[in-house]
CSV table of C-alpha atoms and ligand atoms in Angstrom, one decimal:
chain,number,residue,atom,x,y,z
M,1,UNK,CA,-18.9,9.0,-7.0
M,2,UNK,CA,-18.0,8.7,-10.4
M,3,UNK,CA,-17.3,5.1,-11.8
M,4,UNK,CA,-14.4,5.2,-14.6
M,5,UNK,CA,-11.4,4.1,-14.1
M,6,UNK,CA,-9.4,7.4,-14.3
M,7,UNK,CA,-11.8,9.0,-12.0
M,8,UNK,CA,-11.7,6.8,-8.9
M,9,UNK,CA,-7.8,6.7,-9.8
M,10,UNK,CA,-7.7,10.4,-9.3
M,11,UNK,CA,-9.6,10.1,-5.7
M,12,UNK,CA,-7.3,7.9,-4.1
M,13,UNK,CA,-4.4,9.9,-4.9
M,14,UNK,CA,-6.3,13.4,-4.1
M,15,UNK,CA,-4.4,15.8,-2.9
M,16,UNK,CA,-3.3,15.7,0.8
M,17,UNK,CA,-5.0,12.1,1.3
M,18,UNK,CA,-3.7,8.6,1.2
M,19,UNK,CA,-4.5,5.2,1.4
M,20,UNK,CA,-4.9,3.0,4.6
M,21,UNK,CA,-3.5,-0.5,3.7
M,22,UNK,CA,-5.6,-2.6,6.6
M,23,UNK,CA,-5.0,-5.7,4.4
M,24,UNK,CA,-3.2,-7.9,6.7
M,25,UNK,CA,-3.9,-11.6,5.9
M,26,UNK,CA,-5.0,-13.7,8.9
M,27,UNK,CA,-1.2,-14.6,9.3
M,28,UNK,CA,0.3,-11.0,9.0
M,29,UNK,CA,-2.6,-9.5,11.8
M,30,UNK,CA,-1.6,-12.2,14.5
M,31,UNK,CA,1.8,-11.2,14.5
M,32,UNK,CA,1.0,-7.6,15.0
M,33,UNK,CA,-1.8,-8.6,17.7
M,34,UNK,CA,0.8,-10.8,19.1
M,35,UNK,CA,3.0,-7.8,19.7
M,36,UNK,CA,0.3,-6.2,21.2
M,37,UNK,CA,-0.6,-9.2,23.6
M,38,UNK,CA,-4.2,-9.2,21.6
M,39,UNK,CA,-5.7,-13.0,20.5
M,40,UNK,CA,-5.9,-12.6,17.0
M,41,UNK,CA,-10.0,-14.1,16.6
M,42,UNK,CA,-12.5,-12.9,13.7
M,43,UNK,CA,-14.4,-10.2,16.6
M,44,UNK,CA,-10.9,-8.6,18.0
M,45,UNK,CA,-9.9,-7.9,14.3
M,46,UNK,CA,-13.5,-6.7,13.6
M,47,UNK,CA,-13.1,-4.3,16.9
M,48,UNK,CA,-9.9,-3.4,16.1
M,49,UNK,CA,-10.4,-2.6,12.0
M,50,UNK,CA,-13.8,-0.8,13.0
M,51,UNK,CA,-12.0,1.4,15.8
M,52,UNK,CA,-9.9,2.6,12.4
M,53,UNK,CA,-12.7,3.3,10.2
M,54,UNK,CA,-14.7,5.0,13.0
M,55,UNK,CA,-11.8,7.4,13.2
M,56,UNK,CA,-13.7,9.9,11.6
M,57,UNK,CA,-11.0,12.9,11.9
M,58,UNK,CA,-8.4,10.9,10.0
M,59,UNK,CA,-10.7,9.4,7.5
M,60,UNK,CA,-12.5,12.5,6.5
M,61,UNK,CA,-9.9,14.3,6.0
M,62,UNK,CA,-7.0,12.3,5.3
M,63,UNK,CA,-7.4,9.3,4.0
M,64,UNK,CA,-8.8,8.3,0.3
M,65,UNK,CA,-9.1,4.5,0.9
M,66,UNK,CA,-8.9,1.9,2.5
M,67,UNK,CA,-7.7,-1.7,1.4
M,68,UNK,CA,-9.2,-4.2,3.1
M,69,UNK,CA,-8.9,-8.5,3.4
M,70,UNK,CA,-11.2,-10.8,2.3
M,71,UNK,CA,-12.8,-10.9,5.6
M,72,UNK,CA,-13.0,-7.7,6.4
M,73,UNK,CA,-15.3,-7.0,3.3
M,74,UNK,CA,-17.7,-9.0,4.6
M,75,UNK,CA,-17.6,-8.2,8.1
M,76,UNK,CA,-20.4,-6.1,10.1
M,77,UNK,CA,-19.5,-3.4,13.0
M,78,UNK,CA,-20.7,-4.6,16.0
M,79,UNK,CA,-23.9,-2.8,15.7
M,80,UNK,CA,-24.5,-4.8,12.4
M,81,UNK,CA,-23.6,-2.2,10.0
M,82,UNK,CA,-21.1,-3.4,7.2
M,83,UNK,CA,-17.9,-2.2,7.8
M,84,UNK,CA,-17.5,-1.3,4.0
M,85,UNK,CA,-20.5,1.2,4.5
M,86,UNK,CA,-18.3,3.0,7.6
M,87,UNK,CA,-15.5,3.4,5.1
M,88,UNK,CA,-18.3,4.9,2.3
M,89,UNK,CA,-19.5,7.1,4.9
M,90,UNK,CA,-16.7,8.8,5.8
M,91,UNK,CA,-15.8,9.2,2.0
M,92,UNK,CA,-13.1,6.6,1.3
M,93,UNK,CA,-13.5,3.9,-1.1
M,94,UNK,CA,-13.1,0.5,-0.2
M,95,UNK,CA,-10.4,-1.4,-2.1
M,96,UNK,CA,-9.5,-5.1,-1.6
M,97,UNK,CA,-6.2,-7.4,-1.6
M,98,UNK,CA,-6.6,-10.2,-4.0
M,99,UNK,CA,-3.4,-11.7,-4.2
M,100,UNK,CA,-2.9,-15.0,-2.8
M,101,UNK,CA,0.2,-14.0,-1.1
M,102,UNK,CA,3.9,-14.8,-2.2
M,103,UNK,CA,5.7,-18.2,-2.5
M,104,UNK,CA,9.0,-19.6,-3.0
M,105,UNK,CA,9.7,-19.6,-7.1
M,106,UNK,CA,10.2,-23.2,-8.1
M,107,UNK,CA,14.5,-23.5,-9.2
M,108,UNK,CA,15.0,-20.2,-7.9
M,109,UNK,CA,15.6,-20.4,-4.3
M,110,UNK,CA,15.2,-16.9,-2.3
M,111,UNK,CA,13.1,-15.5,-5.3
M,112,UNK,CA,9.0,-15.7,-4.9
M,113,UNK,CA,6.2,-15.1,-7.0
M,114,UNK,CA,3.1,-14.0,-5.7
M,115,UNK,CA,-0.1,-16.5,-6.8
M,116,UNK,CA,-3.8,-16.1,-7.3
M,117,UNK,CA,-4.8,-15.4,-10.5
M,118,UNK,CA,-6.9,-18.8,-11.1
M,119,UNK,CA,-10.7,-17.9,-10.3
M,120,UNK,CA,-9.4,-14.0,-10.3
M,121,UNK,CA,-11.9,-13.0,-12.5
M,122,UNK,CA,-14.9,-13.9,-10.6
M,123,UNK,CA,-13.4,-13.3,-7.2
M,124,UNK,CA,-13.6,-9.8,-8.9
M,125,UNK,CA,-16.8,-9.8,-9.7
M,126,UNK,CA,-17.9,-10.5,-6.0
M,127,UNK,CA,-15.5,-8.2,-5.0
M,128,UNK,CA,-17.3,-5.3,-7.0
M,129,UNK,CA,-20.4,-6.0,-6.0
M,130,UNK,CA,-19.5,-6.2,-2.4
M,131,UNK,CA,-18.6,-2.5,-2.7
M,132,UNK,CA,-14.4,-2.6,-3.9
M,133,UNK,CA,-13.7,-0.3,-6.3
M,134,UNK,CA,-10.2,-0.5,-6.3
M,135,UNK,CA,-7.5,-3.8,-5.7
M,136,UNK,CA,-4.1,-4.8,-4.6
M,137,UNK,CA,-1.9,-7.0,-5.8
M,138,UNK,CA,1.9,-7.5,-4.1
M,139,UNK,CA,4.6,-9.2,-5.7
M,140,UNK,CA,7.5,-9.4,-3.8
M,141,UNK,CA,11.3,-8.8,-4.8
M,142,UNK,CA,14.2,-9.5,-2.5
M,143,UNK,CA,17.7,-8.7,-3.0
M,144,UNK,CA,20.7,-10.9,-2.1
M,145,UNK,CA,23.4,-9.9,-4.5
M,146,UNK,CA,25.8,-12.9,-3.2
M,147,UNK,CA,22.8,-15.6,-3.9
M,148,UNK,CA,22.3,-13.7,-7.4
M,149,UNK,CA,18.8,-12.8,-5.8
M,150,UNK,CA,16.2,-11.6,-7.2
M,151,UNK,CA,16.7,-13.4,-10.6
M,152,UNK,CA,15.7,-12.3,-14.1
M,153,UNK,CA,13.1,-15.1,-13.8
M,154,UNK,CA,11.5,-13.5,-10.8
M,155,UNK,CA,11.0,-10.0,-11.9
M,156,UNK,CA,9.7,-10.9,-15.3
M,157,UNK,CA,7.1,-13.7,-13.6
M,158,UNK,CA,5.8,-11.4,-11.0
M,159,UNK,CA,5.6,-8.5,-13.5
M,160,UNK,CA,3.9,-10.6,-16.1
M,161,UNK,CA,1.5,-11.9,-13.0
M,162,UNK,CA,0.8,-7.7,-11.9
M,163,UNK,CA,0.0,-6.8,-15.7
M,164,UNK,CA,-2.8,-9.7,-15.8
M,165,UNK,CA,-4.5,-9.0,-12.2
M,166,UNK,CA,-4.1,-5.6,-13.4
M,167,UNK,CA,-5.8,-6.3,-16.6
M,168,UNK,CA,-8.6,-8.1,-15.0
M,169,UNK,CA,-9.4,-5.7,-12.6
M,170,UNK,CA,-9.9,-2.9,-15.3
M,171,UNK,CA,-12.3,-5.8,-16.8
M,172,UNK,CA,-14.0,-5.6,-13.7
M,173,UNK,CA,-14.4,-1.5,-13.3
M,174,UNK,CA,-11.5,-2.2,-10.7
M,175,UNK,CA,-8.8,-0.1,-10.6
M,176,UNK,CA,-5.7,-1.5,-9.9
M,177,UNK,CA,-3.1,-1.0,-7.6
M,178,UNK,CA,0.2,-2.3,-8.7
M,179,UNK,CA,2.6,-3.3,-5.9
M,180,UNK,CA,6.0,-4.6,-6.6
M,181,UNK,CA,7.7,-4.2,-3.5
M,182,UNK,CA,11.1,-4.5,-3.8
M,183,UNK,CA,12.5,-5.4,0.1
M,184,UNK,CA,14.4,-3.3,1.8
M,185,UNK,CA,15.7,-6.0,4.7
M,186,UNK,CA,18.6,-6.8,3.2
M,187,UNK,CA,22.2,-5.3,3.2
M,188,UNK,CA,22.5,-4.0,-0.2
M,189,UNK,CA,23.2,0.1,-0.2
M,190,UNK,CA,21.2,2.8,-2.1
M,191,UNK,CA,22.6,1.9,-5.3
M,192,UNK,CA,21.8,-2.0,-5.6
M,193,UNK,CA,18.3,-1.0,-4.8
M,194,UNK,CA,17.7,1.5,-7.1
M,195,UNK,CA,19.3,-0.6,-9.9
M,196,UNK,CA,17.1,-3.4,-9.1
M,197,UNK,CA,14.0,-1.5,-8.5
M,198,UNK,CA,14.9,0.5,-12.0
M,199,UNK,CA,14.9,-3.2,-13.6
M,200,UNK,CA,11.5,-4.0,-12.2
M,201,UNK,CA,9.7,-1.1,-12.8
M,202,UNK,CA,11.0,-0.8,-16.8
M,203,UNK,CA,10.3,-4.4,-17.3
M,204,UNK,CA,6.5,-4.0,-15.2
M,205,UNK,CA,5.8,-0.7,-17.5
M,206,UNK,CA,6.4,-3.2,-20.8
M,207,UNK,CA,4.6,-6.1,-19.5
M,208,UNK,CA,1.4,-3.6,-18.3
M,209,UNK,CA,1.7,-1.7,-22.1
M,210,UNK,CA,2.1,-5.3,-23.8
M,211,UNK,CA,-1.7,-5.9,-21.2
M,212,UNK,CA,-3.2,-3.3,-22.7
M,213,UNK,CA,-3.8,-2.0,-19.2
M,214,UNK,CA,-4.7,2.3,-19.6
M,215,UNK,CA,-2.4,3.5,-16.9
M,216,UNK,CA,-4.8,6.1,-16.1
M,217,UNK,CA,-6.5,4.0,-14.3
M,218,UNK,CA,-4.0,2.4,-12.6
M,219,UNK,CA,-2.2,4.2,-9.3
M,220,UNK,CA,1.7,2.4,-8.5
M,221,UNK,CA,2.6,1.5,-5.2
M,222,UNK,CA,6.4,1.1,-5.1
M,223,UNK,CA,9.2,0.7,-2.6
M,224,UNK,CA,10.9,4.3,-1.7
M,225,UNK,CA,14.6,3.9,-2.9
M,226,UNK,CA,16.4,3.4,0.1
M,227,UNK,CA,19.3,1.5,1.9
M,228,UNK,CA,18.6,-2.3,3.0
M,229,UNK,CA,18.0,-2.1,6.9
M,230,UNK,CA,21.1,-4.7,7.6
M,231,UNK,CA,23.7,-2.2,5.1
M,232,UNK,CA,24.3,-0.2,8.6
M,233,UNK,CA,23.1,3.2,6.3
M,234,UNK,CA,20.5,5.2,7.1
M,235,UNK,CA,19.9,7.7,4.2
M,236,UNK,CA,18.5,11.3,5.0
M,237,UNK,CA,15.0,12.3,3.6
M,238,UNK,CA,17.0,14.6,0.9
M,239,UNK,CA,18.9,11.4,0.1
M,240,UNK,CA,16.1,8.7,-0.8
M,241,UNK,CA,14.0,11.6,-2.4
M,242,UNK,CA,16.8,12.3,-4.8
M,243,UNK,CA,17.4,8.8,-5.6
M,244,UNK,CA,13.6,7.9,-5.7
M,245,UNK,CA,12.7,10.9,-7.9
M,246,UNK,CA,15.0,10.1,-10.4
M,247,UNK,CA,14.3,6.7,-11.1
M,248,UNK,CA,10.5,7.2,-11.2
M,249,UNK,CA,11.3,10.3,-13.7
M,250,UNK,CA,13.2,7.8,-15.5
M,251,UNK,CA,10.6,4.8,-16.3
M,252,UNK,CA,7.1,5.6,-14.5
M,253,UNK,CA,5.1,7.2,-17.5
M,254,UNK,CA,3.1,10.2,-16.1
M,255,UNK,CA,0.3,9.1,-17.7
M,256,UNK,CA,-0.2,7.0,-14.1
M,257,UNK,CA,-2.0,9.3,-12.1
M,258,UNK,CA,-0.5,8.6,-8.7
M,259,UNK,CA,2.1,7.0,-6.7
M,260,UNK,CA,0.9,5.4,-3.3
M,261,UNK,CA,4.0,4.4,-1.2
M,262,UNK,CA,4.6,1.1,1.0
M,263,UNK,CA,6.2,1.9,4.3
M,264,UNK,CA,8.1,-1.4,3.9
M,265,UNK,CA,9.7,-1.1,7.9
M,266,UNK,CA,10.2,2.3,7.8
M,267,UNK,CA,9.5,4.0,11.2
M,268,UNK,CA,6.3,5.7,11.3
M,269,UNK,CA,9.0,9.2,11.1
M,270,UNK,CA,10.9,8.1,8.9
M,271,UNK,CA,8.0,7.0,6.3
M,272,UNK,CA,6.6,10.1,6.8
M,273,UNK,CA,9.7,12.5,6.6
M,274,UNK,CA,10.4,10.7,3.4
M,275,UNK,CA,7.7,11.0,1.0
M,276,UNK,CA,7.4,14.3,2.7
M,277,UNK,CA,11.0,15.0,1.2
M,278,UNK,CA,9.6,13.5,-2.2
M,279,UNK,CA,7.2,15.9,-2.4
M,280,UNK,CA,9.6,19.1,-1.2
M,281,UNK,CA,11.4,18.5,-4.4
M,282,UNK,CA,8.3,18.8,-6.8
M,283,UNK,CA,6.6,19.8,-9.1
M,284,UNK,CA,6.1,15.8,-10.3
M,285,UNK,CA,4.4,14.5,-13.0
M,286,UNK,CA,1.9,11.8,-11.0
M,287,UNK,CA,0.8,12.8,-7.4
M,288,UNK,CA,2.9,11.0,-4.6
M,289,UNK,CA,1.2,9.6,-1.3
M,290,UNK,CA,1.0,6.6,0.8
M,291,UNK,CA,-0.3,3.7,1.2
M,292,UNK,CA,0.7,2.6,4.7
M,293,UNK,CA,0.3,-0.2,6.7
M,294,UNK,CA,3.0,-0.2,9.6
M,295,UNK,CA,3.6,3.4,8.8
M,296,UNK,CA,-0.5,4.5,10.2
M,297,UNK,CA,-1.2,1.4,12.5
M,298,UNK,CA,1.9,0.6,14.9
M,299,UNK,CA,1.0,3.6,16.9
M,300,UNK,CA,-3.0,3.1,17.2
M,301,UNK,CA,-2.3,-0.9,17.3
M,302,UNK,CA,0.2,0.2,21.4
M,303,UNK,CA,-2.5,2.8,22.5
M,304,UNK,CA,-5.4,0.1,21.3
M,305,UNK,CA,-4.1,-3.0,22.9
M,306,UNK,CA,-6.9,-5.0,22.8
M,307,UNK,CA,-8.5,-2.6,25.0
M,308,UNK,CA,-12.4,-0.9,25.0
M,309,UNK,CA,-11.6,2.1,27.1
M,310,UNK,CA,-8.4,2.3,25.0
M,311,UNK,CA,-10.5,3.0,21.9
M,312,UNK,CA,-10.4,6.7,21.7
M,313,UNK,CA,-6.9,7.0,22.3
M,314,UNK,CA,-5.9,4.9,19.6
M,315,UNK,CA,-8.3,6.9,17.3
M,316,UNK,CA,-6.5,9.7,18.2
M,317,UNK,CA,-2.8,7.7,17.3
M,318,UNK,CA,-4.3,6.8,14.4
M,319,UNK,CA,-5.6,10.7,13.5
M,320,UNK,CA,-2.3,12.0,14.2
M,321,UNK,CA,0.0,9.9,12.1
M,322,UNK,CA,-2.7,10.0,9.0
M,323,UNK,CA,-2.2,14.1,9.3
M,324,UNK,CA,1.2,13.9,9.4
M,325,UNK,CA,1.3,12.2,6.2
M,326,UNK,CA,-1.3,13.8,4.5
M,327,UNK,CA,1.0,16.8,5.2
M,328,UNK,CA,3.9,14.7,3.9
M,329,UNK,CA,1.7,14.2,0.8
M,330,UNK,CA,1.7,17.8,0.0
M,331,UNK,CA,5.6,18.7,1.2
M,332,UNK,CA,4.2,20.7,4.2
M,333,UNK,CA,5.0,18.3,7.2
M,334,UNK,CA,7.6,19.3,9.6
M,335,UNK,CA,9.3,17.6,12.6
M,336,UNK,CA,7.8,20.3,15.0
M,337,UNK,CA,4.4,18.9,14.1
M,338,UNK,CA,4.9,15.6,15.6
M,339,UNK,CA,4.8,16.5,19.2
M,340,UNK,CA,1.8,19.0,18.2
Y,401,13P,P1,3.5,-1.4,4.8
Y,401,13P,O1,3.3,0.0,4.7
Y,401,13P,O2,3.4,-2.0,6.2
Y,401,13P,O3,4.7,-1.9,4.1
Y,401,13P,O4,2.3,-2.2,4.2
Y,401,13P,C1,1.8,-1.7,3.0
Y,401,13P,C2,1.2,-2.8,2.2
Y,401,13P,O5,0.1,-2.9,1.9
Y,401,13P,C3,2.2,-3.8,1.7
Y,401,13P,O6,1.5,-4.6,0.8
């Protein structure tokens, strides 16, 4: 496997594959085990991630890479093999979060800004040589038009903070993901969050130019442009691709190779009826996938539930949803598919 930038950029948005965002922090992971009525400890995460990257069907043939947390990295399979050289095997990269989660934006209450850049460098550095070639980083955007939410502030701090992680990971031979999720739990319509997502995205592209980041060696992973859940409105497929293909025709430079979606709450349909929408309306400049967390584990995480003998049927979840969207990724999914 190749080592510039621009190379392993290409790979994780190959055609027809996507990435497999199994970052969940300690915090994140409990609540989804909670659902599950799994105790979140270091081995039932281990169990759990390594029933996923032993899903050889999906990973072959589906899915580019995988992002994983700090623990997973270093975490063995339960026959002592590292769980980074299960992902290798199969042919994903391994990619890790490195942001140090988001919190509240001092005088701006509602806004956040994600932290972690102190010691970034050399987390980097460990992280490389532990097998990542390729990180996250997520700032968060929320939108509450009454509370004037998210504030100018906000976007250009957490922009500013994406374009030095992203920076640093090209420093490292890392490339970088470059997540600023703008929410979609709110009640705004279509039209408040494509406004604020426009803002974001014009004012990240300055901030990553001003960097000197080389966006061919960067892949975006953006919010779709969609409807707040509490608005009531559920756009169509036809709908958020139109709206989302415009904006990222207006300010995404297609020098960036790829765009790897969030799911963001989306049902696991839904996320995958949508970027398969995106890609109906094509040709694009930059290749548009996923990068799903909900989107590819709520399904394996039911049929797993903590169980051994539940293992292969959760593989097979797991399988199904990361072909659906690997069809998605290439405009050929269709509805009938899912009961297939
Ligand atoms: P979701 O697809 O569940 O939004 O998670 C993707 C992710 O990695 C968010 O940072």
């Amino acid at each position: 496997m190749s080592e510039r930038l621009e190379d392993i950029a290409a790979a994780m948005v190959a055609d027809g594959r996507g990435i497999l965002a199994a970052d969940e922090s300690s915090g994140t992971i409990k609540k989804r085990f909670d659902a599950i009525g799994v105790p979140s400890t270091e081995e039932t995460r281990r169990d759990y991630r390594e029933l996923l990257f032993r899903s050889t069907e999906a990973m072959k043939n589906y899915i580019s890479g995988v992002i994983l947390f700090d623990e997973t990295i270093r975490q063995k399979a339960a026959d002592g093999t590292p769980l980074v050289d299960l992902i290798k095997a199969t042919g994903a990269i391994p990619g890790i979060k490195v942001d140090k989660g988001a919190k509240p934006l001092a005088g701006f209450p509602g806004d956040t800004i994600t932290e972690g850049l102190d010691g970034l460098r050399e987390r980097l550095e460990e992280y490389y040589k532990l097998g990542a070639r390729f990180a996250k980083w997520r700032a968060v955007i929320d939108i509450d038009v009454a509370k004037g939410v998210p504030s100018a502030t906000a976007i250009g701090s957490n922009v500013h903070a994406l374009a030095r992680y992203a920076a640093l990971c090209q420093e490292a031979g890392i490339v970088p993901i470059v997540e600023p999720e703008v929410l979609m739990d709110g009640s705004h319509d279509i039209a408040t969050c494509y406004e604020v997502t426009k803002a974001t995205l014009l004012k990240l592209y300055g901030e990553l130019y001003a960097a000197r980041v080389k966006l061919e060696g960067t892949v975006l992973k953006p919010n779709m442009v969609i409807a707040g859940k509490k608005s009531g409105k559920a756009n169509s497929p036809e709908e958020v691709a139109e709206w989302t293909i415009k904006l990222f025709r207006e300010v995404v430079p297609a020098a960036v190779p790829g765009i790897a979606f969030l799911s963001g709450g989306q049902s696991d349909e839904e996320a995958t009826a949508n970027l398969n929408a995106i890609n109906a309306i094509g040709p694009h400049p930059w290749k548009l996938t996923f990068s799903y967390g909900r989107a590819l584990q709520a399904a394996p995480q039911k049929a797993w539930s903590g169980k051994a003998e539940n293992v292969a049927a959760a593989q097979a979840a797991f399988s199904h949803r990361a072909r659906m969207n690997g069809l998605a990724a290439k405009g050929q999914w269709k509805n009938e598919l899912e009961a297939a």
